[in-house]
PDB file of C-alpha atoms in Angstrom:
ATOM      1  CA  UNK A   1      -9.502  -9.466  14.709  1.00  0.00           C
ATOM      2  CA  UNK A   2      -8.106  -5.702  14.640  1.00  0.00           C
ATOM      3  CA  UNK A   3      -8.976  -3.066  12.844  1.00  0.00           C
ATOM      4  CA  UNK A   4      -5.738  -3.374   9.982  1.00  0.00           C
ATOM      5  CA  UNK A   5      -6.893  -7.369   9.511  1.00  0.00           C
ATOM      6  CA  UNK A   6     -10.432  -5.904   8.674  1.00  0.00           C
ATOM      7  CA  UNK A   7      -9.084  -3.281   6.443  1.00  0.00           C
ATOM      8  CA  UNK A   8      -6.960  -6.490   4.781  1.00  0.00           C
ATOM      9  CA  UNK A   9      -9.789  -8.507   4.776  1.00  0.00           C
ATOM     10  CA  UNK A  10     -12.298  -5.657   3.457  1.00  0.00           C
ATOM     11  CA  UNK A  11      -9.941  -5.054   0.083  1.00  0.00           C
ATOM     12  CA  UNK A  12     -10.085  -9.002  -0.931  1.00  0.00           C
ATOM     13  CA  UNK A  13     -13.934  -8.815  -0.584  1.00  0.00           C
ATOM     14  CA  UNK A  14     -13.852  -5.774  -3.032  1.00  0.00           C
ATOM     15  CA  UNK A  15     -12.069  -7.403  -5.753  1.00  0.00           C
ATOM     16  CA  UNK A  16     -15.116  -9.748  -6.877  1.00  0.00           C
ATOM     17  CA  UNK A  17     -17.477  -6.155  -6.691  1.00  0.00           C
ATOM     18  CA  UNK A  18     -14.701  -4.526  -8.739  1.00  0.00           C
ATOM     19  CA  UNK A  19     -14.221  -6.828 -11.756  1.00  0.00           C
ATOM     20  CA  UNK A  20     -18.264  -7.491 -11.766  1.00  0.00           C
ATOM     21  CA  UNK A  21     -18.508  -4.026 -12.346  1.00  0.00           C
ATOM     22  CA  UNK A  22     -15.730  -3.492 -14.474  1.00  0.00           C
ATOM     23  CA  UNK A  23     -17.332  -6.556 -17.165  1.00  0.00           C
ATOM     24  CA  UNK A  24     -20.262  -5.454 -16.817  1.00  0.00           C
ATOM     25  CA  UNK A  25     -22.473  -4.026 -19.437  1.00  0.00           C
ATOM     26  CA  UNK A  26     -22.908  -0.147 -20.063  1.00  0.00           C
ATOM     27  CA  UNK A  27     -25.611   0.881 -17.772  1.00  0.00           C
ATOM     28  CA  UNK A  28     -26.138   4.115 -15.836  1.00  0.00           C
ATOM     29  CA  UNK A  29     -26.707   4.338 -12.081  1.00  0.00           C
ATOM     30  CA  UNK A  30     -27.916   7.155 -10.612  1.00  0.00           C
ATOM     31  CA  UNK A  31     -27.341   8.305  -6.987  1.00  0.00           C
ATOM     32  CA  UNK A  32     -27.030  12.444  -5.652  1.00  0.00           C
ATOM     33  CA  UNK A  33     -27.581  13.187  -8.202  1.00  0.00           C
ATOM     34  CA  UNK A  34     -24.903  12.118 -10.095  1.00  0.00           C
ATOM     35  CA  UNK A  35     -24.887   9.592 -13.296  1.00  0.00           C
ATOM     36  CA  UNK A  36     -22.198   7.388 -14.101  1.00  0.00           C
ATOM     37  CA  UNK A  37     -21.212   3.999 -15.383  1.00  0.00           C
ATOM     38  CA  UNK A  38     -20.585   0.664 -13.919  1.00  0.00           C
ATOM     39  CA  UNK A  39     -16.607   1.622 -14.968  1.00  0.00           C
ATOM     40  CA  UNK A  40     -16.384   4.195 -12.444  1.00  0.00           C
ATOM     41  CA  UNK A  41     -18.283   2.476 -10.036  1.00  0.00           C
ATOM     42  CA  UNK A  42     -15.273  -0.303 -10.565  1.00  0.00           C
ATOM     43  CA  UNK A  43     -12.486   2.911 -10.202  1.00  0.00           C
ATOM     44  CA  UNK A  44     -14.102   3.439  -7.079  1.00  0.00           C
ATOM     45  CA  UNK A  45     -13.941   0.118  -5.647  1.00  0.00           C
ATOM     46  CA  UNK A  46     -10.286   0.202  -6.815  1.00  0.00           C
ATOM     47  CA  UNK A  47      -9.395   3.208  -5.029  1.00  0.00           C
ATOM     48  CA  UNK A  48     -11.240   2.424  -1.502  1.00  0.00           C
ATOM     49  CA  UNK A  49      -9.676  -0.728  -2.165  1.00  0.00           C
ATOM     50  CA  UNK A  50      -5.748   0.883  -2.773  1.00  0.00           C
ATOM     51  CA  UNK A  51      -6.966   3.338   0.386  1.00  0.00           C
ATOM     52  CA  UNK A  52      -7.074   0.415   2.463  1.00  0.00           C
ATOM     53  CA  UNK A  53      -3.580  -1.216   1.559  1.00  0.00           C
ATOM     54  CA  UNK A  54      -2.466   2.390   2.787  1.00  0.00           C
ATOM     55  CA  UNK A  55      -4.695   2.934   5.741  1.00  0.00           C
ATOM     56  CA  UNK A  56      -3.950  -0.975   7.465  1.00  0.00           C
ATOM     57  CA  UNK A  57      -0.423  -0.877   7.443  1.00  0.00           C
ATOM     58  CA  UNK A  58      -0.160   2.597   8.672  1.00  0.00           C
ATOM     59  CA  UNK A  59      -2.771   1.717  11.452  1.00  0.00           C
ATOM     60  CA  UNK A  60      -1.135  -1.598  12.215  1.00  0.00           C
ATOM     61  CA  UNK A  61       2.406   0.297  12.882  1.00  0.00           C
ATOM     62  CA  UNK A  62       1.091   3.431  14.353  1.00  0.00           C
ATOM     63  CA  UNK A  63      -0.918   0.660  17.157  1.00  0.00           C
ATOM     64  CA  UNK A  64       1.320  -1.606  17.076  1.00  0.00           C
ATOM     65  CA  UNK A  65      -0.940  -4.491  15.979  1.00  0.00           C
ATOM     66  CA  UNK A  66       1.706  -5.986  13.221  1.00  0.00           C
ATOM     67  CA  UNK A  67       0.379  -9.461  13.646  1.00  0.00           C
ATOM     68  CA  UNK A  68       0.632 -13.126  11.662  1.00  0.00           C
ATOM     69  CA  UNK A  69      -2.209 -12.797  10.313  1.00  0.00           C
ATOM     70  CA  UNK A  70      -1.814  -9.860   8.948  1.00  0.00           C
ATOM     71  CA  UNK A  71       1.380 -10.132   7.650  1.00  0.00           C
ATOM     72  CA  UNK A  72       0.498 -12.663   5.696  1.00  0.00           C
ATOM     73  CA  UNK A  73      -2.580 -11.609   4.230  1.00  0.00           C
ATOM     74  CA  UNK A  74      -1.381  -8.123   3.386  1.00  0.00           C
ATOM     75  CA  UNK A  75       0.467  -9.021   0.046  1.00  0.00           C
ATOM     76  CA  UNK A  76      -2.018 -11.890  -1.300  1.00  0.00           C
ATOM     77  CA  UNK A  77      -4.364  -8.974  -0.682  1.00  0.00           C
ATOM     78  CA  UNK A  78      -2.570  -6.865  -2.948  1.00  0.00           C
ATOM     79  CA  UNK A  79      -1.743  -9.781  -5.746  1.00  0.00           C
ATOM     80  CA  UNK A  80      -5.523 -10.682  -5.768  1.00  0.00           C
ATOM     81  CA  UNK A  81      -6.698  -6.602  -6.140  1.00  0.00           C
ATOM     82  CA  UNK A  82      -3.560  -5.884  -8.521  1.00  0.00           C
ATOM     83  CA  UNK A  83      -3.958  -9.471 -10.928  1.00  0.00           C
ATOM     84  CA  UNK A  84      -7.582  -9.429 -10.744  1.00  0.00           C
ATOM     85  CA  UNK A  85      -8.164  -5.826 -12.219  1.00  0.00           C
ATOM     86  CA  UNK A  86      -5.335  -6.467 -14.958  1.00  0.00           C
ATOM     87  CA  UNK A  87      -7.483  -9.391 -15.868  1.00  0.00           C
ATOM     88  CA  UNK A  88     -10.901  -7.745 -16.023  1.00  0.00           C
ATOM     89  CA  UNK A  89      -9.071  -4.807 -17.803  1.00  0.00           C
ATOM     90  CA  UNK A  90      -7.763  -7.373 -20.743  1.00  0.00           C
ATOM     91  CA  UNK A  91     -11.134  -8.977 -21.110  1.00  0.00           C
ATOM     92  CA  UNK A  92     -12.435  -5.429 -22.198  1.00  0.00           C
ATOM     93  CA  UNK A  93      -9.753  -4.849 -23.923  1.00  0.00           C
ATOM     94  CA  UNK A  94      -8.093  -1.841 -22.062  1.00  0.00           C
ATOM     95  CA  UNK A  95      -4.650  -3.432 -21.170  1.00  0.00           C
ATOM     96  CA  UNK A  96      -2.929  -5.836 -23.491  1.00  0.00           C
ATOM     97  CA  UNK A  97      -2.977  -9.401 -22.213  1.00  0.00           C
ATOM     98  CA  UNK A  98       0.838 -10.040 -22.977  1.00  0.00           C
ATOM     99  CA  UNK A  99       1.258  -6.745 -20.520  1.00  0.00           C
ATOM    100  CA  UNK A 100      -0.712  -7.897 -17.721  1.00  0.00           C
ATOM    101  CA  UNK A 101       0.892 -11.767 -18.028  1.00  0.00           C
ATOM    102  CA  UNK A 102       4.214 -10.035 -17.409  1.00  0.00           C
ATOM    103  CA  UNK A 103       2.835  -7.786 -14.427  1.00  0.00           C
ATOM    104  CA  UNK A 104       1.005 -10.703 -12.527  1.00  0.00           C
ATOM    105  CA  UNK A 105       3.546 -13.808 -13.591  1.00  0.00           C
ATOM    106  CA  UNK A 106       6.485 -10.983 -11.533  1.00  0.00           C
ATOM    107  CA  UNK A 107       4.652 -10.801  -8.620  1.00  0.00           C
ATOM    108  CA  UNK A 108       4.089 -14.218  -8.305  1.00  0.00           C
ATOM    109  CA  UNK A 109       7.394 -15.358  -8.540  1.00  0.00           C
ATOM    110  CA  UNK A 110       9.325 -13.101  -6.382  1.00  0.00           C
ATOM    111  CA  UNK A 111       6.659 -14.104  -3.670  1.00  0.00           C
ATOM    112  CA  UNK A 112       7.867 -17.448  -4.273  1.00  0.00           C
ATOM    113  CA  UNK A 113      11.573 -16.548  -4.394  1.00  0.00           C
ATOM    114  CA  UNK A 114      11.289 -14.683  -1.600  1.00  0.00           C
ATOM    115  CA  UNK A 115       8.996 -17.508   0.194  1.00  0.00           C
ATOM    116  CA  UNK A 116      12.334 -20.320  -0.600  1.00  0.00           C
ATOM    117  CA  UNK A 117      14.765 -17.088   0.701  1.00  0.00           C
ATOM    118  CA  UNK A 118      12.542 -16.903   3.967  1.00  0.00           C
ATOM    119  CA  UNK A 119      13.261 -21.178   4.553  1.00  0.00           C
ATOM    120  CA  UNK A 120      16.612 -20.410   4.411  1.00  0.00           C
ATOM    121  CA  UNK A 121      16.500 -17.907   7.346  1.00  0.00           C
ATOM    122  CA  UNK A 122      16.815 -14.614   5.320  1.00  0.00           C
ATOM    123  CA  UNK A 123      14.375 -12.083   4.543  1.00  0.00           C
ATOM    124  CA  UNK A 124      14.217 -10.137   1.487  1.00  0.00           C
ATOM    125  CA  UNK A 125      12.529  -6.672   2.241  1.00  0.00           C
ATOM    126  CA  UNK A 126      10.599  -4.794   0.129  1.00  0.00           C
ATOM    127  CA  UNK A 127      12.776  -1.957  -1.642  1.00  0.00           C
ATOM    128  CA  UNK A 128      11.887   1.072  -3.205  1.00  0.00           C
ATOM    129  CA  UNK A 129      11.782   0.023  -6.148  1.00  0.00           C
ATOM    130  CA  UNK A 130       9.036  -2.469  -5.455  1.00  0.00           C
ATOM    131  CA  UNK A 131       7.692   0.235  -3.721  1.00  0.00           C
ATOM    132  CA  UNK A 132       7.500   2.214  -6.827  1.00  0.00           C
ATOM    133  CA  UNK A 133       6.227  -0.712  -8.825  1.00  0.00           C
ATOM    134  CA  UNK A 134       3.195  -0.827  -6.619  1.00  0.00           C
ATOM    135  CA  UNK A 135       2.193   2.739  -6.698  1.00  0.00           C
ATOM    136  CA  UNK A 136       3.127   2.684 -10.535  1.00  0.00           C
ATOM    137  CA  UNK A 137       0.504  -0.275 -10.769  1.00  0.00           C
ATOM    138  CA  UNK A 138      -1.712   1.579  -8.919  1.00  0.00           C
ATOM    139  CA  UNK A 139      -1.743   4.443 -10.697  1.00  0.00           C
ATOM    140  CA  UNK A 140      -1.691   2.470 -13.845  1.00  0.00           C
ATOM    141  CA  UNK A 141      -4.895   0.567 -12.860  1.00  0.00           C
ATOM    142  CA  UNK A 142      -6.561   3.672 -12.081  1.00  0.00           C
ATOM    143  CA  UNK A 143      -6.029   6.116 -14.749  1.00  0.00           C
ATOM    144  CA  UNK A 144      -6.541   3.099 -17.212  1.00  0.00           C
ATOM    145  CA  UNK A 145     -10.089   2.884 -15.650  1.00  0.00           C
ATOM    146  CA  UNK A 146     -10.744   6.496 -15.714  1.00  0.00           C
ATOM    147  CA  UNK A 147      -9.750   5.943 -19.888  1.00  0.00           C
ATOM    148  CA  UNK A 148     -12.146   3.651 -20.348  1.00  0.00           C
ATOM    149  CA  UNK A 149     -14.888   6.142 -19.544  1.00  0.00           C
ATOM    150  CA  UNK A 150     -13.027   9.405 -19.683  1.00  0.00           C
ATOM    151  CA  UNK A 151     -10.884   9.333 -23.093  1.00  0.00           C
ATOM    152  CA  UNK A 152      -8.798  12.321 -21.984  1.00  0.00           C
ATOM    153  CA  UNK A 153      -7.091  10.021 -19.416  1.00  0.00           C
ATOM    154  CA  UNK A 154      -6.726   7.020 -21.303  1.00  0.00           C
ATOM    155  CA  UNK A 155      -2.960   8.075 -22.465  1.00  0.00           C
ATOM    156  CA  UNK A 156      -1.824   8.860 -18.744  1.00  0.00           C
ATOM    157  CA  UNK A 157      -3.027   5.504 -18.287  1.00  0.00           C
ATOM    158  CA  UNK A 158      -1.129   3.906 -20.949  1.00  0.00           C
ATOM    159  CA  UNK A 159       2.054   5.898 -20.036  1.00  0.00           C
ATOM    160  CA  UNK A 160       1.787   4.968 -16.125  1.00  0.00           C
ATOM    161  CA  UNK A 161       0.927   0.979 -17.117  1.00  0.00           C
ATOM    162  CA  UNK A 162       4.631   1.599 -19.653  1.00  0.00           C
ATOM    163  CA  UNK A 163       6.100   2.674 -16.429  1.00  0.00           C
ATOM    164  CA  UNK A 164       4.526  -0.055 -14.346  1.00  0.00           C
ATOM    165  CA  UNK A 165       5.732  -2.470 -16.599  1.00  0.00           C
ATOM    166  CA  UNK A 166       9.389  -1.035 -16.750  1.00  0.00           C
ATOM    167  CA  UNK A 167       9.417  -1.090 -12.868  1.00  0.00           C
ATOM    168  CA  UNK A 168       8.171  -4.307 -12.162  1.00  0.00           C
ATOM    169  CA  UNK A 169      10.767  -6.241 -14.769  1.00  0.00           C
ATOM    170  CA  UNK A 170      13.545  -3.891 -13.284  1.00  0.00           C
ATOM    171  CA  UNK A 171      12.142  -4.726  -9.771  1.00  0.00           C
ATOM    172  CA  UNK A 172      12.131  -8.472 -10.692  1.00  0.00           C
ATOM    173  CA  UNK A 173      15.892  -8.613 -11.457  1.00  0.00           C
ATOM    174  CA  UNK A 174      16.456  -6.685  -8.623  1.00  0.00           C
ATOM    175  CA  UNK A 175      14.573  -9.014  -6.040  1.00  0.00           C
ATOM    176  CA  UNK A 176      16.664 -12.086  -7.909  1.00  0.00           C
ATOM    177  CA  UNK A 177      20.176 -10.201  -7.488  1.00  0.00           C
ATOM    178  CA  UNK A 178      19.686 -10.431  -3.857  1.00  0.00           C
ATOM    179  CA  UNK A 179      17.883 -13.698  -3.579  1.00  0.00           C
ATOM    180  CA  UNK A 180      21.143 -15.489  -5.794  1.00  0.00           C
ATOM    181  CA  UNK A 181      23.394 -13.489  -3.609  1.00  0.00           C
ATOM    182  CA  UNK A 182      21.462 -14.580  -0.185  1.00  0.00           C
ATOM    183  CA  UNK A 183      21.068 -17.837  -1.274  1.00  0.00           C
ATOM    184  CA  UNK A 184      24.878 -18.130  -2.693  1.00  0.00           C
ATOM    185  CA  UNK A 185      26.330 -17.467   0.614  1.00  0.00           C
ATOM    186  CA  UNK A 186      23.580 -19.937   2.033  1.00  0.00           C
ATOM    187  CA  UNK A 187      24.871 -22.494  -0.121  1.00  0.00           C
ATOM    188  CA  UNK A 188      28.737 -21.810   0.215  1.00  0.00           C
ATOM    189  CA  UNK A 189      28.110 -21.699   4.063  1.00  0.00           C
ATOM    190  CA  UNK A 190      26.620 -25.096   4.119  1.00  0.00           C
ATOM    191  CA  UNK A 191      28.959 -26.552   2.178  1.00  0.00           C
ATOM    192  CA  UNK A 192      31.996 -25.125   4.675  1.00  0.00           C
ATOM    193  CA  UNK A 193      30.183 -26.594   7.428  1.00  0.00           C
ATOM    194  CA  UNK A 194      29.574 -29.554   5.180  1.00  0.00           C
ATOM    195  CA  UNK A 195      32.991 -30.562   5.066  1.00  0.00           C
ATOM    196  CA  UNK A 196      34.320 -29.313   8.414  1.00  0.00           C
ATOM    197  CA  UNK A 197      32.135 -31.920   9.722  1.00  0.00           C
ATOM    198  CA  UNK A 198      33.420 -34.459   7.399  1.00  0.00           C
ATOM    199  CA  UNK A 199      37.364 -33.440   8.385  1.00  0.00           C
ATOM    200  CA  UNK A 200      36.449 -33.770  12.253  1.00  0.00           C
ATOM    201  CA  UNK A 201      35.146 -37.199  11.340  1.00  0.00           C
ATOM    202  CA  UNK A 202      38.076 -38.112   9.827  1.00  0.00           C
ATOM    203  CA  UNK A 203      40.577 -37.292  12.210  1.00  0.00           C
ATOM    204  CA  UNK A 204      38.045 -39.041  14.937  1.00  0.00           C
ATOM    205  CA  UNK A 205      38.347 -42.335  12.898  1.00  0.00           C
ATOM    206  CA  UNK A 206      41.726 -41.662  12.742  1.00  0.00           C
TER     207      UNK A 206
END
């Protein structure tokens, strides 16, 4: 276990300690000397938790400890931290739930588009406008957070989640233009092959 698989593994065990303290009642904590609410005590799991999604793939590249294991964990990682504070946000009634079904039902089926593209023997990278999505969401999250103890920043939050939203549906048609085209030629290939096999036969019978 490396360093980047702990980081992976250390932002899933945050998500249960975020959304407890995002539903949880108004209380005040004190510590330094500084107040504050169970809210920002959830922003602040969210962040360390978005640091990490940073910090282990850099690490993993920069040491060239890119492994299995990793690999795979790395995105459920980010599903579970991403769906699981759109879903504590709509039960306190931050984010609207129709906005969040959109954001989390995306995600989960390009993973499985790109999971039937990967069977086929092609891999559909990440582009930059998933990229965006991602940081969008982020920042979405985040500021919506800070808004729900902070009012000033509750309409950056609602204009970041807008954009979230816009990039993740633009994203999703995106991801499904190059699946249908990957998986077109797949299909068209096969079929050749298909019956060039099937001609061979027939002049062997022949």
């Amino acid at each position: 276990m490396n360093l980047p698989n702990t980081l992976t593994l250390a932002r899933i065990f945050l998500v249960p300690l975020l959304v407890a303290a995002l539903v949880q009642d108004p209380t005040t904590y004190r510590a330094l000397g500084w107040s504050f609410g169970p809210k920002t005590l959830a922003l602040l799991f969210f962040l360390v938790a978005a640091f990490t999604d940073l910090l282990d793939g850099y690490l993993a590249r920069k040491w060239r400890q890119v492994t299995t294991l990793g690999t795979l964990l790395d995105p459920v990682a980010d599903k579970l931290l991403i769906s699981a504070a759109l879903i504590a946000l709509v039960e306190i009634k931050a984010v609207p739930a129709w906005m969040a079904i959109l954001i989390i039902a995306r995600d989960f089926a390009i993973s499985g588009l790109r999971n039937i593209a990967s069977t086929e023997g092609y891999v559909i990278p990440a582009s930059d406008l998933g990229k965006s999505k991602m940081a969008l969401q982020v920042a979405g999250v985040g500021f919506t957070m800070l808004g729900t103890e902070w009012t000033v920043a509750a309409p950056i939050g609602v204009a970041t989640m807008w954009a979230a939203l816009v990039f993740t549906l633009v994203s999703a048609v995106d991801y499904v233009r190059h699946f249908w085209t990957k998986i077109d030629v797949s299909i068209k290939q096969r079929r050749r092959n298909e019956l060039l096999l099937l001609e061979r036969t027939r002049r062997r019978a022949a």
